[in-house]
Short mmCIF file of C-alpha atoms (C1' of nucleotides) in Angstrom, two decimals:
data_model
loop_
_atom_site.label_atom_id
_atom_site.label_comp_id
_atom_site.label_asym_id
_atom_site.label_seq_id
_atom_site.Cartn_x
_atom_site.Cartn_y
_atom_site.Cartn_z
CA MET A 1 -66.50 -37.86 -26.80
CA ILE A 2 -69.83 -39.50 -27.45
CA GLU A 3 -69.44 -42.22 -30.03
CA LEU A 4 -71.95 -44.17 -32.01
CA ILE A 5 -73.33 -47.46 -30.82
CA LYS A 6 -71.53 -50.71 -31.59
CA GLY A 7 -72.58 -52.13 -34.92
CA PHE A 8 -74.03 -48.84 -36.12
CA LYS A 9 -72.38 -46.59 -38.66
CA ASP A 10 -72.46 -43.19 -40.28
CA ILE A 11 -72.89 -43.02 -44.02
CA LEU A 12 -70.75 -40.04 -44.93
CA PRO A 13 -71.22 -37.55 -47.78
CA GLU A 14 -68.30 -39.06 -49.73
CA GLY A 15 -70.11 -42.35 -49.99
CA ILE A 16 -73.63 -41.15 -50.52
CA SER A 17 -73.60 -40.93 -54.30
CA LEU A 18 -73.29 -44.70 -54.49
CA TRP A 19 -76.27 -45.18 -52.20
CA GLN A 20 -78.30 -42.82 -54.31
CA ARG A 21 -77.32 -44.53 -57.53
CA ILE A 22 -78.32 -47.93 -56.22
CA GLU A 23 -81.58 -46.59 -54.89
CA THR A 24 -82.41 -44.84 -58.16
CA GLU A 25 -81.60 -47.95 -60.17
CA ALA A 26 -83.67 -50.12 -57.85
CA LYS A 27 -86.65 -47.81 -58.03
CA THR A 28 -86.39 -47.73 -61.81
CA ILE A 29 -86.39 -51.49 -62.04
CA PHE A 30 -89.30 -51.84 -59.62
CA ASP A 31 -91.18 -49.38 -61.74
CA ASP A 32 -90.35 -51.36 -64.88
CA PHE A 33 -91.54 -54.60 -63.29
CA GLY A 34 -94.72 -53.10 -61.86
CA TYR A 35 -93.90 -52.80 -58.17
CA ARG A 36 -95.16 -49.92 -56.07
CA GLU A 37 -93.38 -48.41 -53.10
CA ILE A 38 -94.70 -48.74 -49.58
CA ARG A 39 -93.25 -47.04 -46.50
CA LEU A 40 -93.69 -48.69 -43.17
CA PRO A 41 -92.86 -47.96 -39.55
CA ILE A 42 -89.60 -49.20 -38.10
CA LEU A 43 -91.24 -50.14 -34.83
CA GLU A 44 -93.83 -52.91 -34.62
CA LYS A 45 -95.28 -55.09 -31.90
CA ALA A 46 -92.83 -57.79 -30.90
CA GLU A 47 -95.50 -60.40 -31.42
CA LEU A 48 -95.56 -59.75 -35.17
CA PHE A 49 -92.01 -60.98 -35.56
CA ALA A 50 -92.27 -63.78 -33.06
CA ARG A 51 -95.19 -65.23 -34.95
CA SER A 52 -93.94 -64.73 -38.48
CA ILE A 53 -90.21 -65.35 -38.26
CA GLY A 54 -90.59 -68.11 -35.70
CA ASP A 55 -90.08 -68.42 -31.95
CA THR A 56 -87.06 -70.63 -32.15
CA THR A 57 -85.11 -68.72 -34.75
CA ASP A 58 -81.92 -66.93 -33.75
CA ILE A 59 -83.42 -63.62 -34.77
CA VAL A 60 -86.32 -63.87 -32.37
CA GLU A 61 -84.47 -65.68 -29.63
CA LYS A 62 -81.64 -63.24 -29.17
CA GLU A 63 -81.22 -60.64 -31.87
CA MET A 64 -84.16 -58.29 -31.54
CA TYR A 65 -84.05 -54.78 -30.14
CA SER A 66 -87.18 -54.78 -28.00
CA PHE A 67 -88.49 -52.65 -25.19
CA GLU A 68 -91.65 -52.17 -23.19
CA ASP A 69 -93.79 -49.34 -24.45
CA GLY A 70 -96.19 -48.78 -21.59
CA LYS A 71 -99.61 -50.23 -22.15
CA ARG A 72 -98.77 -51.24 -25.69
CA GLY A 73 -96.53 -53.96 -24.36
CA LEU A 74 -93.34 -55.17 -25.97
CA VAL A 75 -92.35 -53.41 -29.19
CA THR A 76 -89.45 -54.24 -31.51
CA LEU A 77 -87.26 -52.48 -34.03
CA ARG A 78 -87.97 -54.53 -37.12
CA PRO A 79 -85.32 -57.19 -37.85
CA GLU A 80 -86.66 -57.67 -41.38
CA ALA A 81 -89.32 -56.15 -43.60
CA THR A 82 -91.51 -59.01 -44.76
CA ALA A 83 -93.51 -59.32 -41.56
CA SER A 84 -94.40 -55.63 -41.64
CA VAL A 85 -95.40 -55.71 -45.29
CA VAL A 86 -97.63 -58.70 -44.65
CA ARG A 87 -99.12 -56.99 -41.63
CA SER A 88 -99.93 -53.95 -43.74
CA TYR A 89 -101.35 -56.07 -46.59
CA ILE A 90 -103.75 -57.62 -44.09
CA GLN A 91 -104.53 -54.58 -41.96
CA GLN A 92 -105.13 -52.23 -44.90
CA ARG A 93 -107.26 -54.86 -46.62
CA MET A 94 -105.22 -54.59 -49.78
CA TYR A 95 -106.39 -58.05 -50.78
CA ALA A 96 -109.96 -56.76 -50.95
CA ALA A 97 -109.12 -54.19 -53.61
CA ASP A 98 -106.91 -56.64 -55.44
CA PRO A 99 -105.34 -59.79 -53.99
CA ILE A 100 -102.41 -59.29 -56.32
CA GLN A 101 -100.08 -56.69 -54.88
CA LYS A 102 -96.49 -56.09 -55.91
CA LEU A 103 -94.75 -53.95 -53.34
CA PHE A 104 -91.27 -52.77 -52.47
CA THR A 105 -89.80 -50.89 -49.54
CA ILE A 106 -86.36 -49.60 -48.64
CA GLY A 107 -85.14 -48.89 -45.17
CA PRO A 108 -83.18 -49.85 -42.07
CA MET A 109 -83.48 -53.11 -40.16
CA PHE A 110 -82.06 -53.94 -36.74
CA ARG A 111 -80.50 -57.08 -35.38
CA LYS A 112 -78.39 -57.29 -32.26
CA GLU A 113 -75.70 -59.56 -33.63
CA ARG A 114 -71.99 -59.33 -33.12
CA PRO A 115 -70.87 -57.02 -35.93
CA GLN A 116 -68.24 -57.98 -38.47
CA LYS A 117 -67.38 -57.31 -42.07
CA GLY A 118 -70.56 -56.86 -44.07
CA ARG A 119 -72.75 -57.14 -41.01
CA TYR A 120 -74.18 -54.29 -39.01
CA ARG A 121 -76.72 -53.96 -36.24
CA GLN A 122 -78.54 -51.34 -38.23
CA PHE A 123 -78.45 -52.37 -41.84
CA TYR A 124 -80.48 -51.42 -44.87
CA GLN A 125 -82.56 -53.62 -47.08
CA ILE A 126 -84.23 -53.21 -50.41
CA ASP A 127 -87.23 -55.43 -50.03
CA ALA A 128 -89.83 -56.66 -52.50
CA GLU A 129 -92.93 -58.76 -51.94
CA VAL A 130 -95.59 -60.13 -54.27
CA PHE A 131 -98.94 -61.27 -52.91
CA GLY A 132 -101.66 -63.32 -54.53
CA ILE A 133 -99.61 -65.14 -57.16
CA ALA A 134 -98.85 -68.81 -56.60
CA SER A 135 -97.34 -69.41 -60.03
CA PRO A 136 -93.74 -70.63 -60.22
CA TYR A 137 -93.25 -68.13 -63.02
CA MET A 138 -93.41 -65.39 -60.41
CA ASP A 139 -90.57 -67.07 -58.50
CA ALA A 140 -88.43 -67.14 -61.59
CA GLN A 141 -89.35 -63.66 -62.65
CA MET A 142 -88.39 -62.30 -59.26
CA ILE A 143 -84.95 -63.86 -59.43
CA PHE A 144 -84.62 -62.61 -62.98
CA MET A 145 -85.52 -59.09 -61.85
CA LEU A 146 -82.89 -59.28 -59.11
CA MET A 147 -80.20 -60.37 -61.49
CA THR A 148 -81.21 -57.67 -63.95
CA LEU A 149 -80.75 -55.08 -61.24
CA PHE A 150 -77.31 -56.43 -60.40
CA SER A 151 -76.33 -56.44 -64.02
CA ARG A 152 -77.51 -52.83 -64.49
CA LEU A 153 -75.38 -51.95 -61.50
CA LYS A 154 -72.52 -53.88 -63.11
CA VAL A 155 -72.07 -56.16 -60.12
CA ALA A 156 -70.31 -59.30 -61.26
CA GLY A 157 -69.23 -62.51 -59.61
CA LEU A 158 -72.61 -63.44 -58.21
CA SER A 159 -74.16 -66.86 -58.05
CA VAL A 160 -77.75 -67.88 -57.58
CA LEU A 161 -78.43 -70.67 -55.11
CA LEU A 162 -81.75 -72.39 -55.27
CA ASN A 163 -83.63 -74.91 -53.20
CA SER A 164 -87.16 -75.95 -52.37
CA LEU A 165 -88.40 -76.46 -48.85
CA GLY A 166 -91.59 -78.22 -49.85
CA CYS A 167 -94.90 -77.50 -48.22
CA PRO A 168 -96.79 -78.64 -45.11
CA ALA A 169 -97.89 -81.68 -47.11
CA CYS A 170 -94.48 -83.07 -47.95
CA ARG A 171 -92.09 -81.56 -45.43
CA PRO A 172 -92.99 -83.88 -42.52
CA ALA A 173 -91.95 -86.94 -44.49
CA PHE A 174 -88.62 -85.38 -45.23
CA LYS A 175 -88.12 -84.30 -41.64
CA GLU A 176 -88.72 -87.84 -40.53
CA ALA A 177 -86.23 -89.24 -42.97
CA LEU A 178 -83.70 -86.64 -41.99
CA LEU A 179 -84.21 -87.26 -38.29
CA SER A 180 -83.78 -90.98 -38.50
CA MET A 181 -80.65 -90.52 -40.57
CA ILE A 182 -79.13 -87.99 -38.18
CA GLU A 183 -80.11 -89.94 -35.07
CA ALA A 184 -77.53 -92.48 -36.07
CA LYS A 185 -74.78 -89.89 -36.06
CA LYS A 186 -75.95 -87.89 -33.08
CA GLU A 187 -72.57 -88.02 -31.36
CA ALA A 188 -70.84 -86.22 -34.19
CA LEU A 189 -73.06 -83.16 -33.99
CA CYS A 190 -71.98 -79.93 -32.37
CA GLU A 191 -73.71 -78.66 -29.27
CA ASN A 192 -75.85 -76.29 -31.25
CA CYS A 193 -77.08 -78.92 -33.61
CA SER A 194 -77.93 -81.37 -30.87
CA ARG A 195 -80.20 -78.72 -29.47
CA ARG A 196 -81.60 -77.85 -32.90
CA LEU A 197 -82.28 -81.44 -33.71
CA LEU A 198 -85.48 -81.42 -31.70
CA LYS A 199 -86.71 -77.92 -32.44
CA ASN A 200 -85.80 -77.47 -36.05
CA PRO A 201 -83.90 -80.37 -37.64
CA LEU A 202 -83.72 -78.65 -41.03
CA ARG A 203 -81.26 -76.18 -39.62
CA VAL A 204 -78.70 -78.88 -38.99
CA LEU A 205 -78.29 -78.94 -42.74
CA ASP A 206 -76.64 -75.56 -43.01
CA CYS A 207 -74.39 -75.86 -40.00
CA LYS A 208 -70.81 -75.08 -40.90
CA VAL A 209 -69.05 -77.08 -38.21
CA PRO A 210 -66.91 -79.66 -40.06
CA THR A 211 -68.10 -82.66 -38.06
CA CYS A 212 -71.71 -81.70 -38.68
CA ARG A 213 -71.07 -81.25 -42.37
CA GLU A 214 -69.59 -84.68 -42.43
CA ALA A 215 -72.55 -86.09 -40.53
CA VAL A 216 -75.11 -84.66 -42.91
CA LYS A 217 -73.08 -85.29 -46.04
CA GLU A 218 -75.27 -88.20 -46.92
CA ALA A 219 -78.44 -86.67 -45.66
CA PRO A 220 -81.43 -87.08 -47.92
CA ALA A 221 -82.12 -84.15 -50.24
CA ILE A 222 -85.39 -82.45 -49.56
CA THR A 223 -85.95 -82.17 -53.26
CA ASP A 224 -86.28 -85.98 -53.36
CA TYR A 225 -89.18 -85.82 -50.96
CA LEU A 226 -91.26 -83.13 -52.62
CA CYS A 227 -94.89 -83.88 -53.26
CA LYS A 228 -96.18 -83.74 -56.81
CA GLY A 229 -97.31 -80.12 -56.49
CA CYS A 230 -94.03 -78.89 -55.03
CA ASP A 231 -91.97 -80.89 -57.47
CA ASP A 232 -93.82 -79.50 -60.48
CA HIS A 233 -93.52 -76.03 -59.05
CA PHE A 234 -89.78 -76.37 -58.55
CA SER A 235 -89.30 -77.77 -62.07
CA ALA A 236 -91.22 -74.89 -63.57
CA VAL A 237 -89.05 -72.37 -61.71
CA LYS A 238 -85.88 -74.00 -62.95
CA GLU A 239 -87.15 -74.28 -66.48
CA MET A 240 -88.14 -70.64 -66.67
CA LEU A 241 -84.85 -69.51 -65.17
CA SER A 242 -82.96 -71.45 -67.81
CA GLY A 243 -85.21 -70.00 -70.46
CA LEU A 244 -84.37 -66.51 -69.24
CA GLY A 245 -80.69 -67.31 -69.27
CA VAL A 246 -80.25 -67.10 -65.50
CA GLY A 247 -77.63 -69.54 -64.28
CA TYR A 248 -78.23 -71.16 -60.90
CA GLU A 249 -77.14 -74.04 -58.77
CA ILE A 250 -79.22 -76.24 -56.54
CA ASP A 251 -78.00 -76.19 -52.96
CA LYS A 252 -79.75 -78.75 -50.85
CA GLY A 253 -78.12 -77.28 -47.77
CA LEU A 254 -79.82 -73.96 -48.35
CA VAL A 255 -82.43 -73.71 -45.62
CA ARG A 256 -82.55 -70.11 -44.43
CA GLY A 257 -83.20 -69.08 -40.89
CA LEU A 258 -86.79 -67.95 -41.03
CA ASP A 259 -89.62 -70.35 -40.39
CA TYR A 260 -92.17 -68.99 -42.81
CA TYR A 261 -90.65 -70.14 -46.08
CA THR A 262 -92.29 -72.73 -48.29
CA ARG A 263 -91.31 -74.15 -51.66
CA THR A 264 -88.78 -71.98 -53.51
CA ILE A 265 -86.00 -70.34 -51.55
CA PHE A 266 -82.98 -68.63 -53.03
CA GLU A 267 -79.89 -66.70 -52.13
CA ILE A 268 -77.61 -64.52 -54.24
CA GLN A 269 -74.04 -64.94 -53.10
CA THR A 270 -70.78 -63.08 -53.60
CA SER A 271 -67.23 -63.87 -52.68
CA ALA A 272 -66.28 -60.23 -52.28
CA LEU A 273 -67.38 -59.71 -48.70
CA GLY A 274 -65.36 -62.03 -46.53
CA ALA A 275 -67.52 -64.44 -44.61
CA GLN A 276 -70.72 -62.61 -45.44
CA ASN A 277 -71.65 -64.06 -48.77
CA ALA A 278 -75.35 -63.33 -49.06
CA VAL A 279 -76.16 -60.13 -50.97
CA ALA A 280 -79.79 -61.01 -51.38
CA GLY A 281 -82.10 -63.75 -50.31
CA GLY A 282 -85.71 -64.66 -50.27
CA GLY A 283 -88.34 -67.20 -50.97
CA ARG A 284 -91.95 -68.14 -51.12
CA TYR A 285 -94.12 -67.99 -48.01
CA ASP A 286 -97.52 -69.24 -48.99
CA GLY A 287 -98.75 -69.76 -45.44
CA LEU A 288 -97.73 -66.55 -43.75
CA VAL A 289 -100.59 -64.24 -44.71
CA GLU A 290 -103.10 -66.66 -43.27
CA LEU A 291 -100.93 -67.36 -40.24
CA LEU A 292 -101.00 -63.66 -39.39
CA GLY A 293 -104.75 -63.52 -39.60
CA GLY A 294 -105.29 -62.63 -43.24
CA PRO A 295 -106.94 -64.53 -46.06
CA SER A 296 -105.20 -67.53 -47.55
CA GLN A 297 -103.01 -65.89 -50.16
CA PRO A 298 -99.71 -67.06 -51.57
CA ALA A 299 -96.74 -64.73 -51.46
CA ILE A 300 -93.08 -64.48 -52.30
CA GLY A 301 -90.42 -61.92 -51.53
CA PHE A 302 -86.76 -61.09 -51.27
CA ALA A 303 -84.44 -58.67 -49.57
CA ILE A 304 -81.25 -57.16 -50.90
CA GLY A 305 -78.52 -56.23 -48.43
CA PHE A 306 -78.15 -52.57 -49.33
CA ASP A 307 -75.01 -52.08 -47.25
CA ARG A 308 -73.41 -55.19 -48.65
CA LEU A 309 -74.20 -54.15 -52.19
CA CYS A 310 -72.59 -50.78 -51.47
CA ASP A 311 -69.56 -52.47 -49.94
CA ILE A 312 -69.09 -54.58 -53.04
CA MET A 313 -69.55 -51.71 -55.46
CA ALA A 314 -67.33 -49.38 -53.45
CA GLN A 315 -64.46 -51.73 -54.21
CA TYR A 316 -64.41 -50.56 -57.80
CA GLU A 317 -66.62 -47.47 -57.97
CA LYS A 318 -65.07 -44.09 -57.38
CA PRO A 319 -67.17 -41.66 -55.40
CA SER A 320 -68.31 -38.79 -57.57
CA GLN A 321 -68.63 -35.22 -56.48
CA LYS A 322 -70.43 -32.34 -58.09
CA PRO A 323 -67.68 -29.99 -59.27
CA LEU A 324 -67.67 -26.41 -58.11
CA GLN A 325 -68.35 -23.91 -60.87
CA VAL A 326 -67.31 -20.60 -59.37
CA PHE A 327 -65.25 -19.63 -56.37
CA PHE A 328 -65.18 -16.01 -55.22
CA ILE A 329 -62.14 -14.44 -53.67
CA THR A 330 -63.01 -11.13 -52.12
CA GLU A 331 -60.92 -8.54 -50.41
CA GLY A 332 -62.38 -6.05 -48.02
CA ALA A 333 -65.74 -5.71 -46.35
CA GLU A 334 -67.57 -4.27 -49.34
CA ALA A 335 -66.30 -6.95 -51.73
CA GLY A 336 -67.23 -9.62 -49.20
CA LYS A 337 -70.75 -8.31 -48.99
CA GLN A 338 -71.03 -8.25 -52.79
CA GLY A 339 -69.55 -11.74 -53.09
CA ALA A 340 -72.01 -13.20 -50.64
CA ASN A 341 -74.83 -11.65 -52.61
CA TRP A 342 -73.56 -13.03 -55.93
CA VAL A 343 -73.00 -16.50 -54.51
CA SER A 344 -76.56 -16.57 -53.19
CA ARG A 345 -77.96 -15.46 -56.55
CA LEU A 346 -75.91 -18.02 -58.46
CA ASN A 347 -76.91 -20.82 -56.08
CA GLN A 348 -80.51 -19.80 -56.56
CA ALA A 349 -80.02 -20.10 -60.31
CA GLY A 350 -78.60 -23.61 -59.92
CA VAL A 351 -74.92 -22.72 -60.24
CA THR A 352 -72.59 -24.16 -57.63
CA ALA A 353 -70.66 -21.26 -56.18
CA GLU A 354 -68.65 -20.73 -53.03
CA MET A 355 -66.61 -17.94 -51.53
CA ASP A 356 -64.11 -17.30 -48.80
CA TYR A 357 -65.67 -16.34 -45.53
CA GLY A 358 -62.50 -15.48 -43.72
CA GLU A 359 -59.51 -13.21 -44.00
CA ARG A 360 -56.89 -15.18 -45.77
CA SER A 361 -54.28 -14.51 -48.40
CA VAL A 362 -55.16 -14.73 -52.07
CA LYS A 363 -52.65 -17.50 -52.43
CA SER A 364 -54.31 -19.66 -49.81
CA LEU A 365 -57.70 -18.94 -51.33
CA MET A 366 -56.48 -19.97 -54.73
CA LYS A 367 -55.32 -23.18 -53.13
CA ARG A 368 -58.75 -23.64 -51.68
CA ALA A 369 -60.37 -22.98 -55.05
CA ASP A 370 -58.09 -25.60 -56.51
CA LYS A 371 -58.92 -28.07 -53.80
CA LEU A 372 -62.62 -27.54 -54.40
CA ASP A 373 -61.96 -28.17 -58.08
CA ALA A 374 -63.48 -24.85 -59.11
CA ALA A 375 -63.85 -24.22 -62.83
CA PHE A 376 -63.68 -20.44 -62.44
CA VAL A 377 -62.43 -18.03 -59.84
CA VAL A 378 -63.69 -14.50 -59.50
CA ILE A 379 -61.38 -12.10 -57.70
CA ALA A 380 -63.03 -8.99 -56.37
CA ASP A 381 -61.28 -6.25 -54.45
CA GLY A 382 -62.33 -2.81 -53.32
CA GLU A 383 -60.40 -1.03 -56.04
CA GLY A 384 -61.85 -3.06 -58.86
CA LEU A 385 -65.33 -2.79 -57.48
CA GLU A 386 -65.11 1.00 -57.54
CA LYS A 387 -64.54 0.75 -61.27
CA GLY A 388 -67.26 -1.88 -61.53
CA GLN A 389 -64.78 -4.58 -62.58
CA VAL A 390 -63.72 -7.96 -61.25
CA ILE A 391 -61.23 -10.52 -62.52
CA LEU A 392 -62.47 -13.80 -63.94
CA ARG A 393 -59.98 -16.64 -64.11
CA ASN A 394 -60.49 -19.88 -65.94
CA MET A 395 -58.70 -22.38 -63.72
CA LYS A 396 -58.04 -24.90 -66.41
CA THR A 397 -56.70 -22.58 -69.13
CA LYS A 398 -55.36 -19.97 -66.68
CA GLU A 399 -56.91 -17.29 -68.89
CA GLN A 400 -57.92 -14.17 -67.07
CA SER A 401 -60.20 -11.40 -68.10
CA SER A 402 -61.87 -8.46 -66.55
CA ILE A 403 -65.63 -8.51 -66.41
CA SER A 404 -68.17 -5.93 -65.41
CA THR A 405 -70.07 -6.25 -62.17
CA THR A 406 -73.30 -5.18 -63.77
CA GLY A 407 -75.29 -8.29 -64.53
CA ILE A 408 -72.41 -10.40 -63.27
CA THR A 409 -74.49 -13.39 -62.25
CA GLU A 410 -76.10 -13.59 -65.69
CA GLN A 411 -72.72 -13.23 -67.36
CA LEU A 412 -71.28 -16.03 -65.23
CA GLN A 413 -74.23 -18.27 -65.93
CA SER A 414 -73.84 -17.93 -69.68
CA ILE A 415 -70.07 -18.43 -69.49
CA ILE A 416 -70.58 -21.61 -67.48
CA VAL A 417 -73.24 -22.92 -69.83
CA ASN A 418 -70.95 -22.33 -72.81
CA GLN A 419 -68.11 -24.00 -70.96
CA ARG A 420 -70.13 -27.17 -70.53
CA SER A 421 -70.96 -27.59 -74.18
"C1'" G B 1 -72.14 -65.77 -26.21
"C1'" U B 2 -66.94 -67.94 -27.94
"C1'" G B 3 -62.02 -67.37 -30.25
"C1'" G B 4 -57.96 -64.50 -32.86
"C1'" G B 5 -55.90 -59.64 -34.20
"C1'" U B 6 -55.27 -54.36 -33.32
"C1'" G B 7 -55.29 -49.71 -30.18
"C1'" U B 8 -49.12 -44.16 -30.91
"C1'" A B 9 -50.81 -36.81 -34.44
"C1'" G B 10 -56.93 -35.40 -38.28
"C1'" C B 11 -55.59 -40.19 -41.64
"C1'" U B 12 -52.08 -44.48 -42.73
"C1'" C B 13 -48.54 -46.35 -39.79
"C1'" A B 14 -42.95 -46.83 -37.80
"C1'" G B 15 -40.87 -46.92 -32.91
"C1'" C B 16 -34.69 -51.98 -31.75
"C1'" U B 17 -32.60 -56.04 -26.10
"C1'" G B 18 -36.97 -50.60 -21.53
"C1'" G B 19 -33.29 -44.67 -22.09
"C1'" C B 20 -35.53 -37.10 -24.79
"C1'" A B 21 -42.50 -39.68 -28.91
"C1'" G B 22 -41.38 -40.15 -35.02
"C1'" A B 23 -42.41 -40.47 -40.64
"C1'" G B 24 -45.59 -39.92 -44.86
"C1'" C B 25 -50.14 -37.75 -46.17
"C1'" G B 26 -53.33 -33.88 -44.67
"C1'" C B 27 -53.71 -28.92 -42.27
"C1'" U B 28 -51.32 -24.07 -41.92
"C1'" A B 29 -47.79 -19.96 -43.10
"C1'" G B 30 -44.10 -18.41 -46.30
"C1'" G B 31 -40.52 -18.63 -50.81
"C1'" U B 32 -43.57 -14.98 -55.13
"C1'" U B 33 -45.22 -7.07 -50.82
"C1'" G B 34 -52.97 -10.12 -53.43
"C1'" U B 35 -53.06 -15.65 -58.36
"C1'" G B 36 -53.81 -22.64 -57.59
"C1'" G B 37 -51.78 -27.69 -59.00
"C1'" U B 38 -45.19 -29.34 -59.16
"C1'" C B 39 -41.03 -27.83 -56.12
"C1'" C B 40 -38.50 -25.75 -51.59
"C1'" U B 41 -38.62 -23.91 -46.37
"C1'" G B 42 -40.96 -23.25 -41.70
"C1'" G B 43 -45.23 -24.13 -38.09
"C1'" A B 44 -49.23 -26.39 -35.20
"C1'" U B 45 -51.46 -30.91 -33.45
"C1'" G B 46 -50.30 -36.52 -28.78
"C1'" U B 47 -53.90 -38.50 -21.79
"C1'" C B 48 -48.88 -43.52 -26.77
"C1'" G B 49 -57.16 -46.48 -25.51
"C1'" A B 50 -57.96 -46.43 -19.81
"C1'" G B 51 -56.47 -48.09 -14.72
"C1'" G B 52 -52.90 -50.36 -11.76
"C1'" G B 53 -48.02 -52.95 -11.07
"C1'" U B 54 -42.46 -53.90 -11.84
"C1'" U B 55 -38.23 -50.40 -12.59
"C1'" C B 56 -33.68 -45.11 -11.29
"C1'" G B 57 -36.57 -44.89 -15.83
"C1'" A B 58 -42.33 -47.97 -19.42
"C1'" G B 59 -45.22 -46.52 -25.97
"C1'" C B 60 -42.27 -51.21 -25.10
"C1'" C B 61 -42.49 -55.93 -19.54
"C1'" C B 62 -46.79 -57.89 -16.06
"C1'" C B 63 -52.07 -57.67 -14.43
"C1'" U B 64 -56.96 -55.63 -15.13
"C1'" U B 65 -60.34 -53.18 -18.20
"C1'" C B 66 -62.51 -50.80 -22.46
"C1'" A B 67 -62.94 -50.00 -27.59
"C1'" C B 68 -62.35 -51.42 -32.55
"C1'" U B 69 -61.79 -55.39 -35.96
"C1'" C B 70 -61.96 -60.30 -38.15
"C1'" A B 71 -63.95 -65.07 -37.56
"C1'" C B 72 -67.55 -68.81 -35.38
"C1'" C B 73 -73.05 -68.95 -34.84
"C1'" C B 74 -76.74 -66.80 -38.07
"C1'" C B 75 -78.04 -63.85 -41.89
"C1'" A B 76 -78.97 -59.01 -45.87
#
RNA sequence: GUGGGUGUAGCUCAGCUGGCAGAGCGCUAGGUUGUGGUCCUGGAUGUCGAGGGUUCGAGCCCCUUCACUCACCCCA
C-alpha cells in the first residue's frame, strides 16, 4: 500500500464543511475590512525566503523543501506566505498604482519539521498583509479584525500576546544590554542558546529550557529600550486596542522566529492544542519591502493557522452533511433504467437523490435509505410501472402513497419544497 | 536531530505466569416469500507492523528495523 508522506494529511469529506465555513467567514471579514484576495504560486526561488526570513532562522536552516530546478537553480516550497506577497507587491509594481494595498491569501505552506499535534509538514494558512501604512492604528485594527473573526467563529479561550521589537535605530542598544547581561550567565545556557548568542541573541529570550528561562529571568525588557518613535508607536497600538475592547498582555519574551519583524509583533494563543499554542501570529515588517528590492514602504501582516483553527473548532463543532431528499428503490431492469433517469433529472433540478445500483433486497435498500438519512423513498417495480404508478414513502411519518410516474420529477420537487416549509 | 508512548479485524481496543487469535461498533444475510431505525439469529474479514533469535510451542520473551504518535527545538 502506498501511504501518504510523513507530516502530510488528507482532509476527508466528513471534515470539509468546517474548512469551508472558516474560509467563507474569513473571506467575508476580509471583504468587510477592505482586503482583496491574491493567489500566488507555491513554489518560489529559494533565495526569496533566505533573504526575507533570515539565513540563520530554523526555517531556512533546516526546514525548507528545496530542490534544484535545472537552470533556474534552487527552488523552494514556500514555508510562509509573506515573502511571496511582498515579492508580488514589488514585481507587479502594485505600489505604483497605489502604495496602500490590503491583501489576503489562503493556501498551503511547507516546513520539514518533526510532526506532532497541531503541526504538519503541509499546513494551511490564512494570511493577510497591509502595505504602505505605517500608522499604529493599522496594527491595532489588524488584531481587532483577527479577534472579530475568531469571535464570529465562536472560538473562545484565546489570548493576545503583544510585544515590540523596536527598529534598527533602537534595537542595537537593547541587544548590547542583553548580551552583557547574558554573558555573565553563559554557563547556564543550553547548547542551542550558546550558539544563538552570537548569531541572534534575541532568540535566547524565548527558549523554553528551564535553566535558560532562569538565566534570562532578569533580562532587560526590550520595551524599556525603545526609541521615542517606537515607544510612541507601541503606546498608540495599546491604547487603540483598549479602546476597541481587545484584551492583551505584554510578553517581553515574545520574539518570533523570523528576522524581518520590526516594532509590533503579536501572537494569538490557545490552550486547546497541546504544546502548539499559536493559532495566529504576525507583526510589522517595515524594512522588508526595501530589503527585497522594492521601494521603502512600511508593512504589517499576520497568518492564521488554518489547520489549528479547524482542530480547535472540531472539538465542539459537529460535522454537517447535506441530507438526502429522495432515495429510489427499483426492481427489475426497466425500473432501474427509469430510476436512473429520474435521479439524473432531480439532481439537475437541485434535488439530492440517490438510487440503488445493485441487486439487493428491499429490506437492505430501506436500511441504506435510512443510513443516508433520506427524507423520502420511492419504490418502483415492474408491475407498478406498467400501471404508471410508484410508491412514495415519507420516512419520518411512515406515510405511503401511490403517485403517478407522469411528471414524477416535478411532483417530487413540489412535495420536497412543501416539506421544507 | 533528541527523548517517551503505541503498533492485534474496516474502526476502537482486550488478550493472564508463553499453550487453538477475541469483544464492541461497523459491514453483510436472515427472522418478516419486496418496506428502515429498536430487538433477535447467523456470516465474512487478520502477514498479531516487518525481519531474525530463544522455545516442543511466541501476539506475549530477546535483538534489529519500520511506521504512527506525543514532547523537546521552533512555529501557524
